[in-house]
Coordinates of C-alpha atoms in Angstrom, one line a residue:
X18 CA 10.7 1.6 -26.0
X19 CA 8.1 -1.2 -25.6
X20 CA 6.5 -1.7 -28.4
X21 CA 2.7 -0.1 -29.7
X22 CA 1.5 -3.1 -28.8
X23 CA 2.4 -4.0 -26.0
X24 CA 1.2 -0.7 -24.8
X25 CA -1.8 -1.1 -26.7
X26 CA -2.1 -4.6 -24.6
X27 CA -1.6 -4.0 -21.2
X28 CA -3.8 0.3 -22.1
X29 CA -6.7 -2.3 -22.5
X30 CA -6.6 -4.7 -19.8
X31 CA -6.2 -2.0 -17.4
X32 CA -8.9 -0.4 -18.2
X33 CA -11.3 -3.6 -19.3
X34 CA -10.4 -4.6 -15.5
X35 CA -10.3 -1.6 -13.8
X36 CA -14.0 -1.2 -15.5
X37 CA -15.1 -4.5 -15.3
X38 CA -15.0 -4.6 -11.4
X39 CA -16.8 -1.8 -10.8
X40 CA -19.3 -3.0 -13.4
X41 CA -19.7 -6.2 -12.3
X42 CA -19.0 -5.4 -8.2
X43 CA -21.8 -2.5 -8.7
X44 CA -24.5 -4.9 -10.8
X45 CA -24.0 -7.4 -7.9
X46 CA -24.2 -4.9 -5.4
X47 CA -27.4 -2.9 -7.0
X48 CA -28.8 -6.6 -7.4
X49 CA -29.0 -8.0 -4.2
X50 CA -30.0 -5.4 -3.4
X51 CA -32.9 -5.4 -5.1
X52 CA -33.2 -8.9 -4.0
X53 CA -33.0 -8.2 -0.3
X54 CA -35.9 -5.3 -1.0
X55 CA -37.9 -8.0 -2.3
X56 CA -37.0 -10.6 0.4
X57 CA -38.1 -7.9 2.4
X58 CA -41.4 -7.9 1.4
X59 CA -42.3 -11.4 2.2
X60 CA -41.0 -11.4 5.1
X61 CA -43.3 -8.3 6.3
X62 CA -46.0 -10.3 4.6
X63 CA -45.2 -13.7 6.7
X64 CA -44.9 -11.1 9.7
X65 CA -48.4 -9.8 9.2
X66 CA -49.7 -13.5 9.0
X67 CA -48.7 -13.8 12.0
X68 CA -50.1 -10.8 13.8
X69 CA -53.1 -12.4 12.3
X70 CA -52.9 -15.2 14.0
X71 CA -52.5 -13.7 17.3
X72 CA -55.9 -13.9 18.6
X73 CA -57.8 -13.6 22.4
X74 CA -57.6 -16.4 24.6
X75 CA -59.2 -17.9 27.7
X76 CA -55.3 -16.8 29.6
X77 CA -55.0 -13.8 27.0
X78 CA -53.0 -14.0 23.9
X79 CA -52.8 -17.1 22.1
X80 CA -51.2 -18.2 18.6
X81 CA -54.1 -19.8 16.3
X82 CA -51.7 -22.6 14.3
X83 CA -53.7 -22.7 11.8
X84 CA -53.0 -19.0 10.2
X85 CA -48.9 -21.0 10.0
X86 CA -47.1 -21.5 7.2
X87 CA -46.0 -25.6 6.9
X88 CA -42.9 -24.5 6.5
X89 CA -42.7 -22.8 10.1
X90 CA -43.6 -26.1 11.7
X91 CA -40.9 -28.1 9.6
X92 CA -37.2 -28.0 11.2
X93 CA -34.9 -26.0 10.1
X94 CA -36.5 -25.1 7.1
X95 CA -35.2 -21.9 6.9
X96 CA -38.1 -20.1 7.9
X97 CA -38.5 -19.1 11.2
X98 CA -40.7 -16.6 13.6
X99 CA -40.2 -15.0 17.0
X100 CA -42.8 -13.1 18.7
X101 CA -42.6 -10.6 22.1
X102 CA -44.7 -9.8 24.1
X103 CA -44.6 -8.4 27.5
X104 CA -42.3 -11.1 29.5
X105 CA -42.8 -13.9 27.3
X106 CA -41.5 -15.0 23.8
X107 CA -42.8 -17.6 21.2
X108 CA -40.4 -19.1 18.6
X109 CA -41.3 -21.0 15.7
X110 CA -40.9 -24.7 15.6
X111 CA -38.7 -24.9 13.1
X112 CA -35.9 -23.4 15.4
X113 CA -36.4 -26.7 16.9
X114 CA -34.2 -26.4 20.2
X115 CA -32.6 -23.3 18.6
X116 CA -33.8 -19.6 19.5
X117 CA -33.4 -16.7 16.9
X118 CA -31.5 -13.3 18.1
X119 CA -33.6 -10.1 18.5
X120 CA -32.6 -7.2 17.1
X121 CA -32.4 -4.1 19.6
X122 CA -34.4 -1.8 16.6
X123 CA -37.6 -2.5 14.0
X124 CA -36.2 -3.2 10.4
X125 CA -34.7 -5.4 8.6
X126 CA -31.1 -6.4 9.7
X127 CA -28.6 -5.5 6.8
X128 CA -26.2 -7.7 8.3
X129 CA -26.6 -11.5 8.6
X130 CA -27.6 -13.5 11.6
X131 CA -26.1 -16.8 12.3
X132 CA -29.2 -19.1 12.3
X133 CA -29.7 -23.4 13.1
X134 CA -26.6 -25.5 11.2
X135 CA -24.6 -22.8 10.1
X136 CA -27.7 -21.0 8.0
X137 CA -27.3 -16.9 7.2
X138 CA -30.9 -15.2 8.3
X139 CA -32.1 -12.4 7.1
X140 CA -34.0 -10.9 9.5
X141 CA -36.7 -8.0 9.9
X142 CA -38.1 -7.1 13.1
X143 CA -41.7 -5.3 13.0
X144 CA -43.7 -3.8 16.2
X145 CA -47.0 -3.6 16.6
X146 CA -50.2 -3.2 18.6
X147 CA -53.1 -5.8 19.6
X148 CA -55.2 -6.2 21.8
X149 CA -53.4 -3.5 24.0
X150 CA -50.2 -5.2 23.7
X151 CA -47.2 -4.2 22.3
X152 CA -45.5 -7.0 20.1
X153 CA -42.0 -7.4 18.4
X154 CA -42.7 -9.6 15.7
X155 CA -39.4 -11.4 13.6
X156 CA -39.3 -12.9 11.0
X157 CA -36.6 -15.0 9.0
X158 CA -35.8 -16.5 5.8
X159 CA -32.3 -18.8 5.6
X160 CA -29.8 -16.7 2.8
X161 CA -27.5 -19.4 2.4
X162 CA -29.0 -20.2 -1.1
X163 CA -29.1 -16.6 -2.1
X164 CA -25.0 -16.5 -1.7
X165 CA -24.4 -19.2 -3.1
X166 CA -26.2 -18.8 -5.9
X167 CA -23.7 -15.3 -5.5
X168 CA -21.1 -17.2 -5.7
X169 CA -21.9 -18.7 -9.0
X170 CA -23.0 -16.0 -10.7
X171 CA -19.4 -14.5 -9.8
X172 CA -17.3 -17.7 -10.5
X173 CA -18.6 -17.8 -13.8
X174 CA -18.7 -13.7 -14.7
X175 CA -15.4 -13.8 -13.9
X176 CA -15.1 -16.4 -16.8
X177 CA -16.9 -14.6 -19.1
X178 CA -15.4 -11.7 -18.3
X179 CA -11.4 -13.5 -18.1
X180 CA -12.9 -15.2 -21.6
X181 CA -13.7 -12.0 -23.2
X182 CA -10.9 -10.3 -22.2
X183 CA -9.0 -12.6 -24.1
X184 CA -11.2 -12.9 -27.1
X185 CA -10.9 -9.0 -26.9
X186 CA -6.7 -8.6 -27.2
X187 CA -7.1 -11.2 -30.0
X188 CA -8.9 -8.7 -31.7
X189 CA -7.0 -5.6 -30.8
X190 CA -3.8 -7.9 -31.7
X191 CA -5.3 -8.2 -34.7
X192 CA -6.3 -5.2 -35.5
X193 CA -4.0 -3.3 -34.2
X194 CA -1.4 -5.5 -36.8
X195 CA -3.5 -5.0 -39.4
X196 CA -3.6 -0.6 -38.6
X197 CA 0.5 -0.8 -38.2
X198 CA 0.8 -3.3 -42.0
X199 CA 1.8 0.4 -43.8
X200 CA 4.2 1.1 -41.0
X201 CA 5.6 -2.7 -41.9
X202 CA 5.5 -1.9 -45.8
X203 CA 6.6 1.8 -45.2
X204 CA 10.3 0.2 -43.3
X205 CA 10.2 -2.6 -46.0
X206 CA 10.9 0.1 -48.4
X207 CA 12.8 2.0 -46.4
X208 CA 15.2 -0.8 -46.2
X209 CA 14.7 -1.3 -50.4
X210 CA 16.0 2.6 -50.8
X211 CA 18.5 2.0 -48.5
X212 CA 19.5 -0.8 -50.6
X213 CA 19.4 1.3 -53.3
X214 CA 16.0 -0.9 -55.6
X215 CA 13.6 1.9 -55.2
X216 CA 14.1 5.6 -55.4
X217 CA 10.8 6.9 -53.8
X218 CA 8.1 5.3 -51.5
X219 CA 5.0 4.6 -52.2
X220 CA 2.7 7.4 -51.5
X221 CA -0.3 4.2 -51.6
X222 CA -0.8 4.7 -47.8
X223 CA -3.7 5.4 -45.1
X224 CA -4.5 8.7 -44.8
X225 CA -2.2 9.4 -41.7
X226 CA 0.2 7.7 -43.2
X227 CA 0.4 10.4 -45.9
X228 CA 2.2 13.6 -44.8
X229 CA 5.0 11.5 -43.3
X230 CA 6.0 9.5 -47.2
X231 CA 5.4 12.9 -49.1
X232 CA 8.2 13.9 -46.4
X233 CA 10.6 11.7 -46.5
X234 CA 9.8 11.3 -50.2
X235 CA 10.6 15.0 -50.1
X236 CA 13.9 14.8 -48.7
X237 CA 15.0 12.1 -50.6
X238 CA 14.2 14.7 -53.3
X239 CA 15.6 17.3 -51.8
X240 CA 19.2 15.5 -51.0
X241 CA 19.8 13.6 -54.5
X242 CA 18.8 17.0 -56.2
X243 CA 21.7 18.2 -53.5
X244 CA 24.5 15.3 -54.3
X245 CA 24.4 15.8 -57.9
X246 CA 24.6 20.3 -57.4
X247 CA 27.9 19.2 -55.0
X248 CA 28.8 15.8 -57.7
X249 CA 29.0 18.0 -60.5
X250 CA 30.4 21.1 -58.4
X251 CA 33.3 18.8 -57.3
X252 CA 33.9 17.2 -60.5
X253 CA 33.7 20.9 -62.6
X254 CA 36.4 21.5 -59.5
X255 CA 38.7 19.4 -60.4
X256 CA 39.1 19.5 -64.4
X257 CA 39.3 23.4 -63.5
X258 CA 42.6 22.7 -61.4
X259 CA 43.7 19.8 -63.0
X260 CA 44.3 22.0 -66.2
X261 CA 47.0 24.6 -64.2
X262 CA 48.1 22.1 -62.4
X263 CA 49.6 20.6 -65.7
X264 CA 51.2 23.6 -67.0
X265 CA 52.5 23.6 -63.2
X266 CA 54.6 20.3 -64.1
X267 CA 55.0 21.1 -67.4
X268 CA 56.9 24.7 -66.4
X269 CA 58.7 22.2 -64.2
X270 CA 60.3 20.6 -66.6
X271 CA 61.2 23.3 -68.8
X272 CA 64.5 23.7 -69.6
X273 CA 64.3 27.5 -67.8
X274 CA 64.9 25.8 -64.5
X275 CA 68.4 23.6 -65.8
X276 CA 70.4 25.8 -63.7
X277 CA 68.1 25.2 -60.9
X278 CA 67.8 21.5 -60.4
X279 CA 67.5 21.9 -56.4
X280 CA 64.7 24.2 -57.5
X281 CA 62.5 21.7 -60.3
X282 CA 62.9 19.0 -57.8
X283 CA 61.3 20.6 -54.5
X284 CA 58.8 22.7 -56.9
X285 CA 57.4 19.1 -59.1
X286 CA 57.8 17.4 -55.2
X287 CA 55.2 19.8 -54.4
X288 CA 53.6 19.8 -57.5
X289 CA 52.4 16.4 -57.4
X290 CA 51.6 16.2 -53.7
X291 CA 48.4 18.7 -54.6
X292 CA 47.5 16.8 -56.9
X293 CA 47.5 13.6 -55.3
X294 CA 46.1 15.0 -52.6
X295 CA 43.4 16.9 -55.2
X296 CA 42.1 13.7 -56.1
X297 CA 42.1 12.4 -52.5
X298 CA 40.3 14.7 -50.9
X299 CA 37.7 14.6 -54.3
X300 CA 37.3 10.9 -54.0
X301 CA 36.4 11.5 -50.4
X302 CA 34.4 13.6 -50.6
X303 CA 32.0 12.0 -53.2
X304 CA 31.9 9.3 -51.1
X305 CA 31.1 11.1 -48.0
X306 CA 28.4 13.2 -49.9
X307 CA 26.7 9.2 -51.1
X308 CA 24.1 10.0 -49.2
X309 CA 21.9 8.2 -51.0
X310 CA 22.7 4.9 -52.2
X311 CA 23.3 4.1 -56.3
X312 CA 22.3 0.7 -57.9
X313 CA 23.7 -2.3 -56.0
X314 CA 26.3 -4.4 -56.8
X315 CA 26.3 -7.0 -58.1
X316 CA 28.7 -9.6 -58.7
X317 CA 27.1 -12.2 -61.0
X318 CA 27.5 -8.9 -62.8
X319 CA 30.0 -6.9 -62.6
X320 CA 33.7 -9.0 -61.6
X321 CA 34.1 -11.2 -64.6
X322 CA 34.5 -7.9 -67.0
X323 CA 36.6 -6.1 -64.1
X324 CA 38.3 -9.7 -64.5
X325 CA 38.6 -9.5 -68.0
X326 CA 39.4 -5.4 -68.0
X327 CA 42.7 -5.9 -65.7
X328 CA 43.8 -9.4 -67.6
X329 CA 43.7 -6.7 -70.9
X330 CA 45.7 -4.1 -68.9
X331 CA 48.0 -6.3 -67.1
X332 CA 48.8 -9.4 -69.7
X333 CA 47.6 -13.1 -70.4
X334 CA 50.3 -14.3 -67.6
X335 CA 48.2 -13.7 -64.5
X336 CA 46.0 -15.6 -64.1
X337 CA 42.5 -13.4 -62.2
X338 CA 39.7 -15.7 -61.0
X339 CA 36.9 -14.6 -58.1
X340 CA 35.2 -16.7 -55.7
X341 CA 31.5 -15.8 -54.6
X342 CA 27.7 -16.9 -53.7
X343 CA 26.4 -17.0 -56.6
X344 CA 23.3 -14.1 -57.5
X345 CA 25.3 -12.1 -54.5
X346 CA 24.3 -8.4 -54.4
X347 CA 26.1 -6.2 -52.4
X348 CA 24.1 -3.4 -50.8
X349 CA 26.7 -0.1 -51.9
X350 CA 26.9 2.1 -54.2
X351 CA 27.9 0.3 -58.4
X352 CA 30.1 3.1 -58.3
X353 CA 32.2 2.7 -55.5
X354 CA 33.1 -0.9 -55.1
X355 CA 34.3 -0.7 -58.7
X356 CA 36.6 1.6 -57.8
X357 CA 37.3 0.1 -54.2
X358 CA 38.0 -3.8 -56.3
X359 CA 39.8 -2.0 -59.5
X360 CA 42.3 0.0 -56.5
X361 CA 42.7 -3.8 -54.6
X362 CA 43.2 -5.5 -58.0
X363 CA 44.9 -3.4 -60.2
X364 CA 47.9 -3.2 -56.7
X365 CA 47.4 -6.4 -56.8
X366 CA 48.0 -7.2 -61.1
X367 CA 51.2 -5.0 -60.9
X368 CA 53.5 -7.0 -57.7
X369 CA 51.8 -10.2 -59.0
X370 CA 53.9 -13.4 -60.6
X371 CA 50.6 -15.6 -61.6
X372 CA 48.2 -15.6 -59.4
X373 CA 45.5 -13.2 -58.4
X374 CA 42.3 -13.8 -56.5
X375 CA 39.5 -12.3 -55.3
X376 CA 36.7 -13.8 -52.8
X377 CA 34.0 -12.0 -51.2
X378 CA 32.2 -14.3 -48.5
X379 CA 28.9 -12.8 -46.3
X380 CA 28.5 -13.3 -43.2
X381 CA 25.6 -13.2 -40.8
X382 CA 26.7 -9.6 -40.6
X383 CA 28.9 -8.7 -42.5
X384 CA 30.1 -9.1 -45.9
X385 CA 34.1 -10.3 -45.9
X386 CA 36.1 -9.6 -48.9
X387 CA 40.5 -10.3 -49.7
X388 CA 42.1 -9.2 -52.4
X389 CA 45.4 -12.0 -52.5
X390 CA 48.7 -12.0 -54.9
X391 CA 51.5 -14.3 -55.0
X392 CA 53.6 -11.9 -55.4
X393 CA 57.2 -10.8 -52.9
X394 CA 53.9 -9.4 -50.2
X395 CA 55.3 -6.9 -47.3
X396 CA 56.7 -6.9 -44.5
X397 CA 54.8 -6.6 -41.2
X398 CA 56.8 -3.8 -39.7
X399 CA 55.9 -2.1 -42.8
X400 CA 52.1 -3.2 -44.3
X401 CA 51.4 0.2 -42.4
X402 CA 53.1 2.5 -44.1
X403 CA 51.6 1.3 -47.5
X404 CA 48.7 3.9 -46.3
X405 CA 50.6 6.9 -46.3
X406 CA 49.5 9.9 -48.8
X407 CA 52.2 8.5 -52.6
X408 CA 54.0 6.1 -50.2
X409 CA 54.9 3.7 -52.3
X410 CA 57.5 1.1 -51.0
X411 CA 59.3 0.3 -54.6
X412 CA 59.3 3.1 -56.1
X413 CA 60.3 1.1 -59.7
X414 CA 56.7 0.0 -59.4
X415 CA 52.9 2.3 -59.3
X416 CA 51.5 0.3 -56.2
X417 CA 50.3 -0.3 -52.8
X418 CA 50.4 3.1 -52.6
X419 CA 47.3 6.0 -53.6
X420 CA 45.2 3.4 -54.6
X421 CA 45.5 1.9 -51.1
X422 CA 44.8 5.0 -49.0
X423 CA 41.6 5.7 -51.2
X424 CA 40.1 2.3 -50.7
X425 CA 41.0 3.1 -46.6
X426 CA 39.0 5.6 -47.1
X427 CA 36.1 3.8 -48.5
X428 CA 36.2 1.6 -45.8
X429 CA 36.2 3.9 -43.2
X430 CA 33.7 5.4 -44.6
X431 CA 31.3 2.6 -44.8
X432 CA 32.5 2.1 -41.7
X433 CA 34.3 -1.6 -42.1
X434 CA 37.9 -2.8 -41.5
X435 CA 41.0 -2.6 -43.7
X436 CA 43.8 -5.2 -42.9
X437 CA 46.9 -6.6 -44.7
X438 CA 47.7 -9.8 -44.1
X439 CA 49.9 -12.9 -45.5
X440 CA 48.2 -14.5 -48.3
X441 CA 48.8 -18.3 -48.3
X442 CA 51.1 -17.6 -51.5
X443 CA 53.1 -15.6 -49.5
X444 CA 52.4 -12.4 -51.3
X445 CA 49.7 -10.0 -49.8
X446 CA 46.1 -10.1 -48.5
X447 CA 44.0 -7.5 -48.4
X448 CA 41.1 -8.4 -45.9
X449 CA 37.7 -6.0 -46.0
X450 CA 35.0 -6.7 -42.7
X451 CA 32.0 -4.2 -43.8
X452 CA 28.8 -4.7 -41.4
X453 CA 25.7 -5.6 -43.1
X454 CA 23.8 -2.4 -43.4

């Protein structure tokens, strides 16, 4: 979809060009009509002066040149006349050896006539009766300078119009950007909300945005309240079911079933599966219901404590280390990432001989997390099995089972990719790629 700025600019350009052209053409047309009416009055006055210059002579009508304007004597001066009466006509000396065409009808000719040296002539024909004779007087004036002035006016007007349009577009762009600045601020706040840096949007916004911001804040508050109730209900459900499961597991180990070892084995296996499935689904439900992000995961603050805790659990013989850019914060819930990394590192510690390393790398489009150890590793053809519920490749070591299944659920929920590879020490390397939000 095109931007609002572009749509407003195109609409403004279209309206201003159409309105500007209509107004400019209308103004020029009205101005030219007014100018022609003004020139027509002058031509009519010249025509009447020529009528007065017609006097009776010894041989009939004659033209008294003493009453003529000097412009009619100067060749190609731009002022011309033609007098038609009976079967003859007179013309001004300014026409030199050319003639002025006679109009078919009296009045001002709106179509310019071609005159000497390519001049465009505005011609007025007036019919009179003088000394008992019908007389037709045509006077003309060179209209070429006026037309050239109009062309210059159009060019200057076009230049000024384009400059004005560019100035208006610039001002409009500045105005729209300032008007949309609260939206950009709201977008930044939503990004901060997504990263867990705030819980609500600022309500100090323009009047037009107040209903939107109020509705978003109401939705956030409602969602957060629903999440709290949901998580409390899930926690209560988990605690409520764990006690009966513990009782059933205890009964399955009682002496009453010594006579039925096969039945005991089946009951214990089924109860263990129920317990694992319960833990798994509670974790998945908690993750999928986390619509609002919590506190960000600060690598510098969280990873040293996590590694120290694991070192205390698994002994001092393991060398646990991590590599992450200074000041890096991961845009996911702190508790979820602690659970994810805790499961990965715990599994690695159980299988490692001496080395476990966590690496966090930020790229342009994602975050890459890897946990590798120097243990025996997993053959490539068996790596998919560790994601099955409760599957352990070595029953003597409680690792690579439910923990990796939970990790996979978390990664899937976040739209990431989980891969099992071989580490540089020959052990297992768990590689996770999480897209940036």
